[in-house]
Coordinates of N, CA and C in Angstrom, one line a residue:
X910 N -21.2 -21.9 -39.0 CA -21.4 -20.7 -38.1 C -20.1 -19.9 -38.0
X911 N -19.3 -20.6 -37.6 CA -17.7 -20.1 -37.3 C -16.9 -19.2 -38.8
X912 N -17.6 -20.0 -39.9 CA -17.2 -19.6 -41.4 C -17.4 -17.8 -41.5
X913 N -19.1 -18.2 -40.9 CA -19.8 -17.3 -41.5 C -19.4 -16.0 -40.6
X914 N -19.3 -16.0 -39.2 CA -18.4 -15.2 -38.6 C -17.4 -14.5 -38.7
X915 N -16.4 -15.4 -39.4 CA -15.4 -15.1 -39.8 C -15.4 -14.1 -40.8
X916 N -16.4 -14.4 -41.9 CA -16.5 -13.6 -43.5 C -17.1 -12.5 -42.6
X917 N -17.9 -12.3 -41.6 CA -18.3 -10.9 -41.3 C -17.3 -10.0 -40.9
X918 N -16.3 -10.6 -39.9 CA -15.4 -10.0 -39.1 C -14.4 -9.5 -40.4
X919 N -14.2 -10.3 -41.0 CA -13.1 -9.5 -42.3 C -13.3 -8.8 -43.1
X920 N -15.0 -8.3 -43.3 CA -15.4 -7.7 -44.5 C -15.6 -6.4 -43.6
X921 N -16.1 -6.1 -42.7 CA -15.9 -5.3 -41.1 C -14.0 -4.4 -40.7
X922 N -13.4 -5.6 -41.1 CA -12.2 -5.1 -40.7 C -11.2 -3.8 -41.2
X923 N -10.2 -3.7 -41.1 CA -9.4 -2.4 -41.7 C -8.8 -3.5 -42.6
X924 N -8.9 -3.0 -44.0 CA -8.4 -3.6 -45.4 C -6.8 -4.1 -45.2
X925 N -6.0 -4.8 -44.3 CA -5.3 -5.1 -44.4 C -4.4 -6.2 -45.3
X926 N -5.2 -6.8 -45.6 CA -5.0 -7.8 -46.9 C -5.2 -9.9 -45.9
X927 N -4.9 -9.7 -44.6 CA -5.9 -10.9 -44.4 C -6.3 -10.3 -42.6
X928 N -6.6 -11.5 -42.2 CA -7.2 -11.5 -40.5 C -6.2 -11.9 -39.8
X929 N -5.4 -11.0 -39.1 CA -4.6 -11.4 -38.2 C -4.7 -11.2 -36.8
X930 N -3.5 -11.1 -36.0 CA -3.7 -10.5 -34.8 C -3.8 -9.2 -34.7
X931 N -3.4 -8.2 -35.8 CA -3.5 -6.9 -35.4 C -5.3 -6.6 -35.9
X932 N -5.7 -7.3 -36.1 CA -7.2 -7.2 -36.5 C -8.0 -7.5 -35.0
X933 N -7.4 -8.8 -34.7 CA -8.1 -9.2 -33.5 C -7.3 -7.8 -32.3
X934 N -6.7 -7.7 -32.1 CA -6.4 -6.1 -31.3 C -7.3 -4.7 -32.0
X935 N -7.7 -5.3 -33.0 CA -8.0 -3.8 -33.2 C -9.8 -3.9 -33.1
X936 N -10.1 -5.0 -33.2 CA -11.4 -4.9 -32.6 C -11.6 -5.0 -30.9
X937 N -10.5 -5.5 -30.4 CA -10.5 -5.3 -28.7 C -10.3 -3.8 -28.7
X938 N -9.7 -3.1 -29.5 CA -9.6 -1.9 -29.1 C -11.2 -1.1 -29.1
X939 N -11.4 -1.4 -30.2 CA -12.7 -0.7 -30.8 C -14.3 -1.9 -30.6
X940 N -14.4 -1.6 -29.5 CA -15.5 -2.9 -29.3 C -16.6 -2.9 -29.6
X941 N -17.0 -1.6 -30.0 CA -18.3 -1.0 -30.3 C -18.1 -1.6 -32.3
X942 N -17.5 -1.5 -32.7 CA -17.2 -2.3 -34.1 C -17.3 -3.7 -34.0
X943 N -16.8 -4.1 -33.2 CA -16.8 -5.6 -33.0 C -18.5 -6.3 -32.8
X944 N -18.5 -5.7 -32.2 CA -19.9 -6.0 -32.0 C -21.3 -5.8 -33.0
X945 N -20.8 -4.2 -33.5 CA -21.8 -4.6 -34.5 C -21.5 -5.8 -35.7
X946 N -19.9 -5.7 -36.1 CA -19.1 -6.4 -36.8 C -20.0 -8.5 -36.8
X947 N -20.2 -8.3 -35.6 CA -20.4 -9.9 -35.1 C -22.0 -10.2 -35.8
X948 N -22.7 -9.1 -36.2 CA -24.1 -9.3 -36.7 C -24.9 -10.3 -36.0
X949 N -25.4 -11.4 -36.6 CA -26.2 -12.5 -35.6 C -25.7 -13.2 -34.7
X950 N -24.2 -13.1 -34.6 CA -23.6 -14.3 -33.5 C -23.0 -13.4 -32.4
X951 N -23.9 -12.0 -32.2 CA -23.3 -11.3 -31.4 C -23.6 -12.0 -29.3
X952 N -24.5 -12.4 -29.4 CA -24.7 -12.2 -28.2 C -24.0 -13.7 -27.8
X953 N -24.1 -15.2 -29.0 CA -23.2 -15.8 -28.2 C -21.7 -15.6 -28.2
X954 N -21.0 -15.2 -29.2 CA -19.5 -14.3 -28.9 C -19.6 -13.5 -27.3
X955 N -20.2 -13.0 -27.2 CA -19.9 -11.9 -26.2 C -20.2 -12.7 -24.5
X956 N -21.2 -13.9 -25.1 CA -21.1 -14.5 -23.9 C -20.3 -15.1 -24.0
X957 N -19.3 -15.9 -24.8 CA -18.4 -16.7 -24.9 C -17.0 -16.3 -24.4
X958 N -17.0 -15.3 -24.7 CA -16.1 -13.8 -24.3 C -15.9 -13.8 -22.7
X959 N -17.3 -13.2 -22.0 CA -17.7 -13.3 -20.8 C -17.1 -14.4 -20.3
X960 N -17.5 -15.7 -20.5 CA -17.1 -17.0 -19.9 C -15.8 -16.9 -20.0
X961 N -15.3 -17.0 -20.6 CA -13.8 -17.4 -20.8 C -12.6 -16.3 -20.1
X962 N -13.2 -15.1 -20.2 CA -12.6 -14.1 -19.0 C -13.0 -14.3 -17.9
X963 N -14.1 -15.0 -17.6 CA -14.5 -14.7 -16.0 C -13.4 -15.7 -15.1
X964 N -12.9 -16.7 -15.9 CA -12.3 -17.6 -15.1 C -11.9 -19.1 -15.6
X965 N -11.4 -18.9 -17.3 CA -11.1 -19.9 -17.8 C -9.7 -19.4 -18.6
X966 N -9.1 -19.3 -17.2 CA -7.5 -18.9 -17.1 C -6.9 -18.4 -18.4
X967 N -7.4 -17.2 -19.1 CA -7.2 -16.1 -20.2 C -7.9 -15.3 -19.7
X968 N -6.9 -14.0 -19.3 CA -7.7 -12.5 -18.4 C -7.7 -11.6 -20.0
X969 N -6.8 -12.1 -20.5 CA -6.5 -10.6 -21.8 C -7.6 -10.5 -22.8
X970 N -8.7 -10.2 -22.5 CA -9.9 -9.8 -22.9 C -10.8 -9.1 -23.0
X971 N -11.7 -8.1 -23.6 CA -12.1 -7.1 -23.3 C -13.3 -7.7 -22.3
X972 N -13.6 -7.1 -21.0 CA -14.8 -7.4 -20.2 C -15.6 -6.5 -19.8
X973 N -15.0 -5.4 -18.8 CA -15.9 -4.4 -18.8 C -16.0 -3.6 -19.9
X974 N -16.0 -3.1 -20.5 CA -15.7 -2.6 -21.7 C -16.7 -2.7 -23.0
X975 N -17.0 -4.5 -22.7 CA -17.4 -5.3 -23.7 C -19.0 -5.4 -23.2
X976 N -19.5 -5.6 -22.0 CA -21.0 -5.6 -21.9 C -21.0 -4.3 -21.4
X977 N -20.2 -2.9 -21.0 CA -21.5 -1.8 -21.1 C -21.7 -1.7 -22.6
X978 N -20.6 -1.6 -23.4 CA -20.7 -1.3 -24.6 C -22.2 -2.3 -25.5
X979 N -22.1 -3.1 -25.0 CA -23.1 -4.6 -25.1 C -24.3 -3.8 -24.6
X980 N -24.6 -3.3 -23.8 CA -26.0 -2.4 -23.2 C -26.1 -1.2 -23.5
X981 N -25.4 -0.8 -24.3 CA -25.1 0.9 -24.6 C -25.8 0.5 -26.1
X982 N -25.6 -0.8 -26.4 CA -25.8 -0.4 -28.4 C -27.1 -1.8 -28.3
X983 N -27.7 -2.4 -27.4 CA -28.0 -3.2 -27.6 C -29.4 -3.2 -28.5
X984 N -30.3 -2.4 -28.6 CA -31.1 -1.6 -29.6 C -30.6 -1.8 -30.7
X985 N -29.5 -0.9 -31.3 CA -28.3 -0.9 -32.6 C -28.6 -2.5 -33.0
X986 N -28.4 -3.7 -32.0 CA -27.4 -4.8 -32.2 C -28.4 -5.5 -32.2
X987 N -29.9 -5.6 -32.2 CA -30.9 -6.4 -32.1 C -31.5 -7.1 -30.6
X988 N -30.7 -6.7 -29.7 CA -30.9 -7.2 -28.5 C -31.7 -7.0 -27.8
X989 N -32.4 -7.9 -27.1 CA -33.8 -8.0 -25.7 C -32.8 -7.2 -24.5
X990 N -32.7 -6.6 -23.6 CA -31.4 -6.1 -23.1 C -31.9 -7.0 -21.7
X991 N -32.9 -8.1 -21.4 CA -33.2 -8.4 -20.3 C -32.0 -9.9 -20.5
X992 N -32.5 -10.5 -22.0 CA -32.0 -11.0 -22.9 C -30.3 -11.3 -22.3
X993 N -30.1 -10.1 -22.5 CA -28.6 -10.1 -22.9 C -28.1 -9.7 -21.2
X994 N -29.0 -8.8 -20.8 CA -28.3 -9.1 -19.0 C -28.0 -10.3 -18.3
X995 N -29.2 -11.4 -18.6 CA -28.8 -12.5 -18.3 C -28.2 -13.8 -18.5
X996 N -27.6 -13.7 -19.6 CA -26.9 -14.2 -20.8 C -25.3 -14.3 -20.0
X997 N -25.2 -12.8 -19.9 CA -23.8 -12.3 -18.9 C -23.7 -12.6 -18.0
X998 N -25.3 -12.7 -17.1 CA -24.9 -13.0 -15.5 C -24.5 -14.5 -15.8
X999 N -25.4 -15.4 -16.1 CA -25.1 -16.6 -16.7 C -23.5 -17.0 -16.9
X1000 N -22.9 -16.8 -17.5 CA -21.3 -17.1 -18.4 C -20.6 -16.6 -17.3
X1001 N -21.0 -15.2 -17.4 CA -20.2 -15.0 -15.8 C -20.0 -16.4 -14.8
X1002 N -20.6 -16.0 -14.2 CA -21.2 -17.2 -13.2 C -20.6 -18.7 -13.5
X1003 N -20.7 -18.9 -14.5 CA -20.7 -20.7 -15.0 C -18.6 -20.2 -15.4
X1004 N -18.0 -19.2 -15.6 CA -16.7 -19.6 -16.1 C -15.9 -18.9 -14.6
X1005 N -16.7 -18.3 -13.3 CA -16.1 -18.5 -12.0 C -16.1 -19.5 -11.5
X1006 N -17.1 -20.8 -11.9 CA -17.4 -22.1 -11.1 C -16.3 -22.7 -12.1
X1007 N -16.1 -22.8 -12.9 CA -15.1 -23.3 -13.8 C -13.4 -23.4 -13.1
X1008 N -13.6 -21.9 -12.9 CA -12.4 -21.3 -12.6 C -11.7 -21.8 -10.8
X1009 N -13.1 -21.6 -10.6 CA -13.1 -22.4 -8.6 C -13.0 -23.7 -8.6
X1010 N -13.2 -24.5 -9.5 CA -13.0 -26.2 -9.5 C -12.1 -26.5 -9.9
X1011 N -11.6 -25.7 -11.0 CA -10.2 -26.0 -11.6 C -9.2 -25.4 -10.1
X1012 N -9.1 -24.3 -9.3 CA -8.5 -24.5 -8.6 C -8.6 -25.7 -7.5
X1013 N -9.4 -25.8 -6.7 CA -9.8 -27.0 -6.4 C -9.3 -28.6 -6.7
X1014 N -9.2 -29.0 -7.7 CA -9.1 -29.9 -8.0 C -7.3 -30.0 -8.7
X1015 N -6.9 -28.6 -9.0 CA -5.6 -28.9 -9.8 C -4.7 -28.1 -8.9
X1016 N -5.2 -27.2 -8.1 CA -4.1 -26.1 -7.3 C -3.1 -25.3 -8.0
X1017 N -2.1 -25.3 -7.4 CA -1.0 -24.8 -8.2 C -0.3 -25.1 -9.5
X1018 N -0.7 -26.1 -10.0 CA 0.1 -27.0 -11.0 C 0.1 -26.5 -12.0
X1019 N -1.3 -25.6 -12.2 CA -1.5 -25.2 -13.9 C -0.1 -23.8 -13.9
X1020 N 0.1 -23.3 -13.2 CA 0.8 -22.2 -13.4 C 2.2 -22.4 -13.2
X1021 N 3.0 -21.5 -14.2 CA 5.0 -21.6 -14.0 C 5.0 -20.3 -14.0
X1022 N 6.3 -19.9 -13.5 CA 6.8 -18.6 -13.3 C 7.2 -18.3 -15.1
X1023 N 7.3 -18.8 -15.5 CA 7.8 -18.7 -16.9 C 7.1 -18.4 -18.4
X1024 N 5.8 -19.0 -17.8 CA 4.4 -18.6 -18.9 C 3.9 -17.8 -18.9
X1025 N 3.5 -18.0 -20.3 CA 2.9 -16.3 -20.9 C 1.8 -15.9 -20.3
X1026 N 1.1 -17.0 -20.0 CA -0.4 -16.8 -19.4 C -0.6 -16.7 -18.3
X1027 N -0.3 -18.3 -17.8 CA -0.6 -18.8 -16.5 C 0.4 -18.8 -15.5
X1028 N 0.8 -17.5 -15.3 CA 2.1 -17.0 -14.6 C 1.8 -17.1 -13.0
X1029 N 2.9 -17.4 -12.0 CA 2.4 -17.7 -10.8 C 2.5 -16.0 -9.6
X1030 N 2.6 -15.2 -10.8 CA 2.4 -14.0 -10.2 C 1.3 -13.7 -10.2
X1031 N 0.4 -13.7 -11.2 CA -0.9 -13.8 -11.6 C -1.8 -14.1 -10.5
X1032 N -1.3 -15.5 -10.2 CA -1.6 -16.2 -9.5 C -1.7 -15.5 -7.7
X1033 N -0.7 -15.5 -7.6 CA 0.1 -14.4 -6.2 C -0.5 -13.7 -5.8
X1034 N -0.7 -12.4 -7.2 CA -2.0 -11.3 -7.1 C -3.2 -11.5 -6.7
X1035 N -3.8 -12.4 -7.3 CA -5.1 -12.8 -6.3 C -5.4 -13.4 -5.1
X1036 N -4.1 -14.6 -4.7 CA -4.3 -15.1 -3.8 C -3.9 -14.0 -2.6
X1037 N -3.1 -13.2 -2.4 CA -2.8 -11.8 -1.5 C -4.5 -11.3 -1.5
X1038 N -4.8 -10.8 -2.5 CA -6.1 -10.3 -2.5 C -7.6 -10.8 -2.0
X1039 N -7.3 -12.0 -2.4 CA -8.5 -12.8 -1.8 C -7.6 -13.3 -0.2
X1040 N -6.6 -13.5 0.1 CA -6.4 -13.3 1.7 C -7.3 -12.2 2.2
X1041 N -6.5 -11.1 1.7 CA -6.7 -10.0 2.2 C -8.3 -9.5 2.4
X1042 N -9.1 -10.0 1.6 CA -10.3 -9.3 1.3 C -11.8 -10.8 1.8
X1043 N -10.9 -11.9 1.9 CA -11.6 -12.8 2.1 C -12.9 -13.1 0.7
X1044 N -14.1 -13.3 1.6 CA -15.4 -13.4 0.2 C -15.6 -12.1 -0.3
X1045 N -15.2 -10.7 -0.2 CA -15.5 -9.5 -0.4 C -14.6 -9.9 -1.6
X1046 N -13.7 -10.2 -1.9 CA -12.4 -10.1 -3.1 C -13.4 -10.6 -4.3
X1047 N -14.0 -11.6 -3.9 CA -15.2 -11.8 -5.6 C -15.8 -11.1 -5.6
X1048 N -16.1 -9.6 -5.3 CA -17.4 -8.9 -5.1 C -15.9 -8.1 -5.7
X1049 N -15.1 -7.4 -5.3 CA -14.3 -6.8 -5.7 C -13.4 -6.6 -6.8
X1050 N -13.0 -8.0 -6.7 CA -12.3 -8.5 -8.0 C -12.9 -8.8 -9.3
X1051 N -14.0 -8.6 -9.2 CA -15.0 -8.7 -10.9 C -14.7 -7.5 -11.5
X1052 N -14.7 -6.2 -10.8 CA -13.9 -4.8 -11.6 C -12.7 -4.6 -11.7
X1053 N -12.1 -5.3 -11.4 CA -10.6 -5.7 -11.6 C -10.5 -6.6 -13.1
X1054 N -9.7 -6.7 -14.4 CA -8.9 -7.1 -14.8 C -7.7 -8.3 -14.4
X1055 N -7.8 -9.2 -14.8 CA -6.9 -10.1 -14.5 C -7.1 -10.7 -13.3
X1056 N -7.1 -9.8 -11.9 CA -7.9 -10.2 -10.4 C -9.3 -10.8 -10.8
X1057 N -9.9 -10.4 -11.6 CA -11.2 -10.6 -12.3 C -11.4 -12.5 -12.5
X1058 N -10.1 -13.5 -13.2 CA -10.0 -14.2 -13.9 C -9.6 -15.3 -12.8
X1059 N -8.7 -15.0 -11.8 CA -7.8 -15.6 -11.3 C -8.6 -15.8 -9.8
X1060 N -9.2 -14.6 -9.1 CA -9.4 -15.0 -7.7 C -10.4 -16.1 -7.7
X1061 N -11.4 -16.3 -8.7 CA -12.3 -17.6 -8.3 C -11.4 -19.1 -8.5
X1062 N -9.9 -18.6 -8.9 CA -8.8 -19.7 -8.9 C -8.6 -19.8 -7.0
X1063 N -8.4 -18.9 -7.0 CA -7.5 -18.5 -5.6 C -8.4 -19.1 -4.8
X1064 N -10.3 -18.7 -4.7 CA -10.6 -19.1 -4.1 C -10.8 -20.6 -3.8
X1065 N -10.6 -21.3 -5.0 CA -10.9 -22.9 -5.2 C -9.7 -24.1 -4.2
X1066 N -7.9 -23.3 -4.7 CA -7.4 -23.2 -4.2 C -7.2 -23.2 -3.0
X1067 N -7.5 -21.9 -2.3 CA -7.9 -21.9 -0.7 C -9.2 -22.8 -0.2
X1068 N -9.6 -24.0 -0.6 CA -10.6 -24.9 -0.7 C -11.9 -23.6 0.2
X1069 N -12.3 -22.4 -0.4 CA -13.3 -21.5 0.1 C -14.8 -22.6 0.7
X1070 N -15.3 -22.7 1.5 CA -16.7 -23.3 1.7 C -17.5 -22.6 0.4
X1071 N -17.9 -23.8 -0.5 CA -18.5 -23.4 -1.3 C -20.3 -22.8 -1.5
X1072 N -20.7 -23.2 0.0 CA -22.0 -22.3 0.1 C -21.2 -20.3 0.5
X1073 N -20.8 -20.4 1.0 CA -20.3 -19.0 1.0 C -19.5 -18.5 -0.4
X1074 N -18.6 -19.3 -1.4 CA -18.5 -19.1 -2.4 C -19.3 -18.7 -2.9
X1075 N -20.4 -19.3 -3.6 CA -21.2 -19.3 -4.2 C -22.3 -17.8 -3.6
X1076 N -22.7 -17.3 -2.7 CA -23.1 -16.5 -1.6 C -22.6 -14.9 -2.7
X1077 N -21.4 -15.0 -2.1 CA -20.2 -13.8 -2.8 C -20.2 -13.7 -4.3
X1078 N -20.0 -14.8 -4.8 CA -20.0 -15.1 -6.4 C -21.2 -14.5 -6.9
X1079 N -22.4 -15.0 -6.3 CA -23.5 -14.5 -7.0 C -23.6 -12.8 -7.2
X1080 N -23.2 -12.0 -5.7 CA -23.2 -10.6 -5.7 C -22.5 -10.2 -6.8
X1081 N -21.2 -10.7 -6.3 CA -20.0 -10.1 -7.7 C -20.8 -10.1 -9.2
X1082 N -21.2 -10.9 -9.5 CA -21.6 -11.6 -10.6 C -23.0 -10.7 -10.9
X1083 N -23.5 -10.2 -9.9 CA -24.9 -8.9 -9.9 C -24.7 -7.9 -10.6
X1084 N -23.4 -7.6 -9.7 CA -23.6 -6.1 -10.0 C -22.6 -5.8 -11.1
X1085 N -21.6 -6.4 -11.1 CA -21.2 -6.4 -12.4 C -21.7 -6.4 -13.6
X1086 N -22.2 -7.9 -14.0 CA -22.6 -8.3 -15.0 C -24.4 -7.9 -15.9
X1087 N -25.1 -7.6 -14.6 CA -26.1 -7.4 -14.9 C -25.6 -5.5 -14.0
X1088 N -25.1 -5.4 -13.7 CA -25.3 -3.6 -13.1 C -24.2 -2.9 -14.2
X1089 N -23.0 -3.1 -15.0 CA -22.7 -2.5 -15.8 C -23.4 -2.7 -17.3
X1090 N -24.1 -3.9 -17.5 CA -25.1 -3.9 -18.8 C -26.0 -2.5 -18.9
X1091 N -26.8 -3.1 -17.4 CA -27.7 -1.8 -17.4 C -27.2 -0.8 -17.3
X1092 N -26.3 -0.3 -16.7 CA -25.8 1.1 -16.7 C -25.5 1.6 -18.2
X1093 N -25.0 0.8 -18.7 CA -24.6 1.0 -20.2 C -26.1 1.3 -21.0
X1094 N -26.9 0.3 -21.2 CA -27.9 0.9 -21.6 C -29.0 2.1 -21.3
X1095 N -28.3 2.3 -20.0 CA -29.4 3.4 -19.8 C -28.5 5.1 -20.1
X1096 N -27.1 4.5 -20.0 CA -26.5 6.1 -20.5 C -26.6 5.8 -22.1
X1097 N -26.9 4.8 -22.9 CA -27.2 5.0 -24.2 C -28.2 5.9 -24.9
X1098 N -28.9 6.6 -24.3 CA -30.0 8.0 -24.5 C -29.2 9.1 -24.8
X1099 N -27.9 9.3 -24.3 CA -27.3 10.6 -23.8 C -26.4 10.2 -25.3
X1100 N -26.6 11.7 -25.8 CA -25.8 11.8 -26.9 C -24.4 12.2 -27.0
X1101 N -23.6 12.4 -26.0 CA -22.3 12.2 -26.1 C -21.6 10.9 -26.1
X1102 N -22.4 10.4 -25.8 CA -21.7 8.9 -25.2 C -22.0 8.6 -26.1
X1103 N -23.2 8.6 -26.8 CA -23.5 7.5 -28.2 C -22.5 7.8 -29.0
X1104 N -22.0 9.1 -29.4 CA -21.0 9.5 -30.3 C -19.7 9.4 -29.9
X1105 N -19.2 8.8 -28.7 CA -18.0 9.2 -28.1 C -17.5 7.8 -27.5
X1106 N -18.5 6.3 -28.1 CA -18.6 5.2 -27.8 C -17.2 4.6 -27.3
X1107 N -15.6 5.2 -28.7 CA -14.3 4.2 -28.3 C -14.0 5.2 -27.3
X1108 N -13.7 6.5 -27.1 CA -13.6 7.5 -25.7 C -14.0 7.0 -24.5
X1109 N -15.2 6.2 -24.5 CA -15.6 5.9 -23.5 C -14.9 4.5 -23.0
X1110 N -14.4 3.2 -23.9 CA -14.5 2.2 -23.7 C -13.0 2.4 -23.2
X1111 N -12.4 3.2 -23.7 CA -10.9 3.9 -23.4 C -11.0 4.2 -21.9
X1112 N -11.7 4.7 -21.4 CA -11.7 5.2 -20.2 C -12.3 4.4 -19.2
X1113 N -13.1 3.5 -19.1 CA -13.8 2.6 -18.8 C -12.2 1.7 -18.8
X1114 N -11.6 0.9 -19.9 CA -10.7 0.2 -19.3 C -9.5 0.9 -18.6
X1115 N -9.1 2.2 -18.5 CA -8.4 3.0 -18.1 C -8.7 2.7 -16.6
X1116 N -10.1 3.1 -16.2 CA -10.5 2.9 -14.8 C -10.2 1.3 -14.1
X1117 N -10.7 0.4 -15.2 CA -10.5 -0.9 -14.6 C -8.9 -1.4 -14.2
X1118 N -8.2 -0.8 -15.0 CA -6.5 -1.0 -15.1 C -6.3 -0.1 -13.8
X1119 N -6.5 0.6 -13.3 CA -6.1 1.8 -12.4 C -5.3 0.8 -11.3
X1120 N -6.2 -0.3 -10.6 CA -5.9 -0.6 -9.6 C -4.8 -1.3 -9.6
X1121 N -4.6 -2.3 -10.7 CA -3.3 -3.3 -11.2 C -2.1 -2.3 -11.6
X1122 N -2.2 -1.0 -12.0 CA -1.3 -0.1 -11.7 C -0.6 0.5 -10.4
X1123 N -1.8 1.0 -10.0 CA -1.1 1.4 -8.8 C -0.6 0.0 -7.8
X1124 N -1.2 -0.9 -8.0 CA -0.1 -2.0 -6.7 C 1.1 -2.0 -7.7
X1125 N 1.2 -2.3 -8.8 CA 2.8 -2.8 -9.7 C 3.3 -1.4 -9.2
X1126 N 2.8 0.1 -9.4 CA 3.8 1.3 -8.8 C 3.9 1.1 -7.1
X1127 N 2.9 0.4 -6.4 CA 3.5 0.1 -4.9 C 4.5 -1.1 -5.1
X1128 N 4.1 -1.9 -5.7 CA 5.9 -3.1 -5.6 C 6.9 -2.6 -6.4
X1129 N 6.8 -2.0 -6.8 CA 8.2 -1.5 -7.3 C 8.7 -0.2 -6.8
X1130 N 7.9 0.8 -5.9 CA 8.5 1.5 -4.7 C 8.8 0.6 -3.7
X1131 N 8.0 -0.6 -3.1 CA 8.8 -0.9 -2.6 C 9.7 -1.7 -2.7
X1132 N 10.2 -2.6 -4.0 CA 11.6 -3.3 -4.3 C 12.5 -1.9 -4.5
X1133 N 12.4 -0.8 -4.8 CA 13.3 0.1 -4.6 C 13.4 0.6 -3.3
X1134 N 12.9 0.6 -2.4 CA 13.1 1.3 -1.2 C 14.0 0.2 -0.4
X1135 N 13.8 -1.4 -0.5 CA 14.4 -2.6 -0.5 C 16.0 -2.5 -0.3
X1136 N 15.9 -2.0 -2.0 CA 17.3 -1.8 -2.5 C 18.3 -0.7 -2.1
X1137 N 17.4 -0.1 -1.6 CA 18.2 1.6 -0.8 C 18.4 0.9 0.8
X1138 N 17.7 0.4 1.1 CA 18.4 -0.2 2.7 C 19.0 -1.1 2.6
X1139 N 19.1 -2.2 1.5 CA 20.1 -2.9 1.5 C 21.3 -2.4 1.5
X1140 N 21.3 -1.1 0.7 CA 22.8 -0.5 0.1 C 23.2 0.3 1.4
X1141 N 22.3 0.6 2.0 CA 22.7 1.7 2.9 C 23.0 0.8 4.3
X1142 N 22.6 -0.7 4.9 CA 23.4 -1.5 5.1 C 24.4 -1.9 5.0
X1143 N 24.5 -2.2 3.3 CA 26.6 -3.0 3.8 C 27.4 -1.6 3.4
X1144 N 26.9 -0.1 3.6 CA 28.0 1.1 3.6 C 28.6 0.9 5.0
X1145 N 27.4 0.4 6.4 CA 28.0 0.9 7.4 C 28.8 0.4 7.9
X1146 N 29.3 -1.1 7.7 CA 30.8 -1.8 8.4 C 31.8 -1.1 7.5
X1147 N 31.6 -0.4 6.4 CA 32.9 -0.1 5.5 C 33.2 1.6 6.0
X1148 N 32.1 2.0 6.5 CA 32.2 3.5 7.4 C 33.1 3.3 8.8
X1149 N 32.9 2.0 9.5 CA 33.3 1.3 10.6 C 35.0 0.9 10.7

């Protein structure tokens, strides 16, 4: 199966002379390729995808992006789209529980300030957010990027009561997984969008990234504003 995958994805790809990583970026870029690219192993790829971004501590993956596009072509791709809605709510679902027990059972240990991945900023991020937001933060944090991967860590972590876990999880896991499918499929009629498929996926992750932007431009206004009262502190015994 994995062979035969493979021979699709390369014969698919931009003629570079083998399958590398700028192949694997360049189908995260272009997901609407990838997918058709995937031929018959489309829908478990994409759930496998799903799982593994929802909460099996690797965020750098296309998500939103990857099931509207998934319900926007699912016609194109051979797909039941009821099929494939719950395929996603599914994976979803089963790689937050993943993600909640691994915190749970391991806490902080998987993460160092020093790793590529499993960085305890990462970490930070969600757990501030899931303070902040309580069970609303899994309802929240599924349109989020990276928050997306990490808070059903956070939650596990903060040992959350797992009937109310589960409660919040399921919403998150609704309207996401099964409400951006469908949205995708049902703007797939409209002929700009069918033709404007990477434009869109561009903007779609543009929107998802918004929010992880603007806090990184709030902490670093405020480590600079930090740094301006510190300085403007030790002037005044030397004014003295």
């Amino acid at each position: 199966m994995w062979l035969a995958m493979l021979e699709t994805l390369l014969l698919a790809a931009p003629d570079t002379g083998s399958f590398g990583l700028s192949d694997i970026l360049y189908y995260f870029k272009h997901v609407d390729e990838m997918l058709i690219a995937l031929g018959p192993y489309v829908l478990g790829i994409t759930c496998l995808i799903v799982f593994i971004e929802s909460g099996v501590l690797f965020p750098f993956l296309p998500g939103d992006s990857l099931i509207f596009t998934a319900g926007l072509l699912h016609d194109k791709l051979g797909l039941n789209l009821w099929v494939l809605m719950f395929s996603v709510f599914l994976c979803a679902l089963a790689g937050d529980h993943v993600g909640y027990f691994l915190g749970r059972r391991f806490g902080r240990k998987l993460f160092k300030d020093n790793a590529r991945v499993l960085k305890t900023e990462h970490l930070r991020s969600a757990e501030a957010f899931f303070e902040k937001y309580g069970g609303a933060a899994l309802v929240m944090g599924r349109f989020v990027p990276i928050v997306r991967t990490y808070t059903p860590l956070a939650a596990g972590i903060a040992k959350f009561h797992y009937p109310r876990y589960l409660r919040w999880d399921l919403l998150g896991v609704s309207l996401w997984g099964l409400g951006l499918t469908f949205l995708g499929s049902r703007l797939g009629g409209i002929d700009w969008i069918t033709n404007n498929i990477e434009v869109l996926a561009m903007v779609i992750i543009f929107v998802s990234l918004l929010p992880v932007m603007i806090k990184g431009l709030q902490g670093y206004m405020k480590k600079r504003r930090g740094v301006a009262a510190a300085a403007a502190t030790a002037e005044v015994p030397e004014q003295q």
